[in-house]
PDB file of C-alpha atoms in Angstrom:
ATOM      1  CA  VAL A   1      67.692  62.174 -65.370  1.00 79.00           C
ATOM      2  CA  PRO A   2      69.831  60.412 -62.795  1.00 83.00           C
ATOM      3  CA  GLY A   3      68.301  62.658 -60.336  1.00 87.00           C
ATOM      4  CA  ILE A   4      64.757  61.756 -61.409  1.00 86.00           C
ATOM      5  CA  VAL A   5      65.642  58.149 -61.270  1.00 85.00           C
ATOM      6  CA  GLY A   6      66.878  58.586 -57.697  1.00 90.00           C
ATOM      7  CA  LEU A   7      63.852  60.569 -56.646  1.00 90.00           C
ATOM      8  CA  GLY A   8      61.547  57.592 -58.181  1.00 89.00           C
ATOM      9  CA  GLU A   9      63.604  55.053 -56.037  1.00 86.00           C
ATOM     10  CA  ALA A  10      63.190  56.900 -52.776  1.00 91.00           C
ATOM     11  CA  ALA A  11      59.552  57.724 -53.235  1.00 91.00           C
ATOM     12  CA  GLU A  12      59.153  53.836 -53.768  1.00 89.00           C
ATOM     13  CA  ILE A  13      61.428  52.770 -50.724  1.00 89.00           C
ATOM     14  CA  ALA A  14      59.287  55.736 -48.648  1.00 89.00           C
ATOM     15  CA  GLY A  15      56.066  54.385 -49.695  1.00 87.00           C
ATOM     16  CA  LYS A  16      57.093  50.836 -48.571  1.00 88.00           C
ATOM     17  CA  GLU A  17      58.104  52.124 -44.947  1.00 86.00           C
ATOM     18  CA  MET A  18      55.324  54.262 -44.883  1.00 86.00           C
ATOM     19  CA  ARG A  19      52.802  50.927 -45.268  1.00 86.00           C
ATOM     20  CA  GLN A  20      54.795  49.036 -42.609  1.00 86.00           C
ATOM     21  CA  GLU A  21      54.691  51.915 -40.219  1.00 91.00           C
ATOM     22  CA  TYR A  22      50.962  52.108 -40.908  1.00 91.00           C
ATOM     23  CA  SER A  23      50.460  48.459 -40.297  1.00 91.00           C
ATOM     24  CA  HIS A  24      52.471  48.685 -36.707  1.00 94.00           C
ATOM     25  CA  VAL A  25      50.625  51.669 -35.611  1.00 94.00           C
ATOM     26  CA  LYS A  26      47.284  50.274 -36.467  1.00 95.00           C
ATOM     27  CA  LYS A  27      48.189  46.978 -34.576  1.00 96.00           C
ATOM     28  CA  LEU A  28      49.181  49.136 -31.534  1.00 96.00           C
ATOM     29  CA  ARG A  29      45.973  51.025 -31.586  1.00 96.00           C
ATOM     30  CA  ASP A  30      43.881  47.982 -31.924  1.00 96.00           C
ATOM     31  CA  GLU A  31      45.603  46.553 -28.838  1.00 97.00           C
ATOM     32  CA  LEU A  32      45.339  49.517 -26.999  1.00 95.00           C
ATOM     33  CA  GLU A  33      41.262  49.507 -27.595  1.00 96.00           C
ATOM     34  CA  ASN A  34      40.902  45.875 -26.948  1.00 97.00           C
ATOM     35  CA  LYS A  35      42.479  46.401 -23.591  1.00 97.00           C
ATOM     36  CA  ILE A  36      40.340  49.497 -22.881  1.00 95.00           C
ATOM     37  CA  LYS A  37      37.266  47.638 -24.013  1.00 96.00           C
ATOM     38  CA  ASP A  38      38.125  44.309 -21.855  1.00 97.00           C
ATOM     39  CA  ASN A  39      38.868  46.244 -18.695  1.00 96.00           C
ATOM     40  CA  ILE A  40      36.626  49.261 -18.867  1.00 93.00           C
ATOM     41  CA  ASP A  41      32.810  49.555 -18.661  1.00 94.00           C
ATOM     42  CA  TYR A  42      30.600  52.134 -19.886  1.00 95.00           C
ATOM     43  CA  ILE A  43      32.754  53.215 -22.794  1.00 95.00           C
ATOM     44  CA  ARG A  44      32.093  53.751 -26.418  1.00 95.00           C
ATOM     45  CA  PHE A  45      34.560  54.145 -29.154  1.00 94.00           C
ATOM     46  CA  ASN A  46      33.490  56.838 -31.692  1.00 93.00           C
ATOM     47  CA  GLY A  47      33.815  57.173 -35.410  1.00 91.00           C
ATOM     48  CA  HIS A  48      33.885  54.378 -38.207  1.00 93.00           C
ATOM     49  CA  PRO A  49      35.152  51.070 -36.755  1.00 88.00           C
ATOM     50  CA  ARG A  50      37.440  50.558 -39.687  1.00 89.00           C
ATOM     51  CA  GLU A  51      37.904  53.874 -41.884  1.00 93.00           C
ATOM     52  CA  ARG A  52      40.062  55.847 -39.736  1.00 92.00           C
ATOM     53  CA  LEU A  53      43.559  57.085 -38.821  1.00 93.00           C
ATOM     54  CA  PRO A  54      45.717  54.128 -37.539  1.00 93.00           C
ATOM     55  CA  ASN A  55      47.278  56.451 -35.112  1.00 91.00           C
ATOM     56  CA  THR A  56      44.057  57.952 -33.483  1.00 91.00           C
ATOM     57  CA  SER A  57      41.438  56.672 -31.050  1.00 92.00           C
ATOM     58  CA  ASN A  58      38.400  58.461 -29.983  1.00 91.00           C
ATOM     59  CA  VAL A  59      36.953  57.077 -26.987  1.00 92.00           C
ATOM     60  CA  SER A  60      33.699  58.329 -24.668  1.00 92.00           C
ATOM     61  CA  PHE A  61      33.747  57.436 -21.035  1.00 91.00           C
ATOM     62  CA  GLU A  62      30.297  57.745 -19.133  1.00 93.00           C
ATOM     63  CA  PHE A  63      30.239  58.976 -15.854  1.00 93.00           C
ATOM     64  CA  ILE A  64      33.693  60.128 -15.780  1.00 90.00           C
ATOM     65  CA  GLU A  65      34.548  63.856 -15.660  1.00 91.00           C
ATOM     66  CA  GLY A  66      36.977  64.786 -18.642  1.00 89.00           C
ATOM     67  CA  GLU A  67      39.171  67.137 -16.857  1.00 91.00           C
ATOM     68  CA  SER A  68      39.712  64.412 -14.038  1.00 93.00           C
ATOM     69  CA  LEU A  69      40.640  61.777 -16.788  1.00 92.00           C
ATOM     70  CA  LEU A  70      42.849  64.308 -18.468  1.00 93.00           C
ATOM     71  CA  LEU A  71      44.903  65.088 -15.198  1.00 94.00           C
ATOM     72  CA  ASN A  72      45.248  61.294 -14.222  1.00 94.00           C
ATOM     73  CA  LEU A  73      46.470  60.435 -17.839  1.00 93.00           C
ATOM     74  CA  ASP A  74      48.712  63.180 -17.734  1.00 95.00           C
ATOM     75  CA  LEU A  75      50.377  62.178 -14.633  1.00 96.00           C
ATOM     76  CA  LYS A  76      51.041  58.741 -16.217  1.00 95.00           C
ATOM     77  CA  GLY A  77      52.594  60.547 -19.057  1.00 95.00           C
ATOM     78  CA  ILE A  78      49.910  59.912 -21.798  1.00 91.00           C
ATOM     79  CA  ALA A  79      48.932  62.477 -23.862  1.00 88.00           C
ATOM     80  CA  ALA A  80      45.082  62.953 -24.590  1.00 89.00           C
ATOM     81  CA  SER A  81      42.423  65.809 -25.016  1.00 87.00           C
ATOM     82  CA  THR A  82      38.687  66.161 -24.389  1.00 84.00           C
ATOM     83  CA  GLY A  83      37.903  67.845 -27.702  1.00 77.00           C
ATOM     84  CA  SER A  84      39.429  68.166 -31.158  1.00 72.00           C
ATOM     85  CA  ALA A  85      42.462  70.270 -31.881  1.00 67.00           C
ATOM     86  CA  CYS A  86      40.397  72.750 -33.812  1.00 68.00           C
ATOM     87  CA  ALA A  87      38.408  73.503 -30.396  1.00 61.00           C
ATOM     88  CA  SER A  88      41.444  73.693 -28.335  1.00 61.00           C
ATOM     89  CA  GLY A  89      41.046  76.454 -25.599  1.00 63.00           C
ATOM     90  CA  SER A  90      36.992  76.838 -26.290  1.00 62.00           C
ATOM     91  CA  LEU A  91      34.474  76.230 -24.228  1.00 61.00           C
ATOM     92  CA  GLU A  92      31.915  75.527 -27.124  1.00 65.00           C
ATOM     93  CA  PRO A  93      31.556  72.200 -28.526  1.00 59.00           C
ATOM     94  CA  SER A  94      33.711  71.735 -31.481  1.00 59.00           C
ATOM     95  CA  HIS A  95      32.225  71.438 -35.097  1.00 58.00           C
ATOM     96  CA  ALA A  96      34.530  68.473 -35.807  1.00 56.00           C
TER      97      ALA A  96
END
């Protein structure tokens, strides 16, 4: 019984920390997207504006080659991709 009580307490603490982390990461994502929107023309944010993961931004840049963008982001230490993970390495468009 003490183990079950301890597990319940641990789950409660973990849930609280996850909610705090979710809010923090969402705030960082929103700040990033606002900076992009305010400084770059011809962009589009893809997906639902509110119902989405807090740690993911999906952005389309018109008139910019994806590979060139990736190379420049990589040189600055920024992780990015031009497609979904399920299409990694494929030349065909993703179903996702």
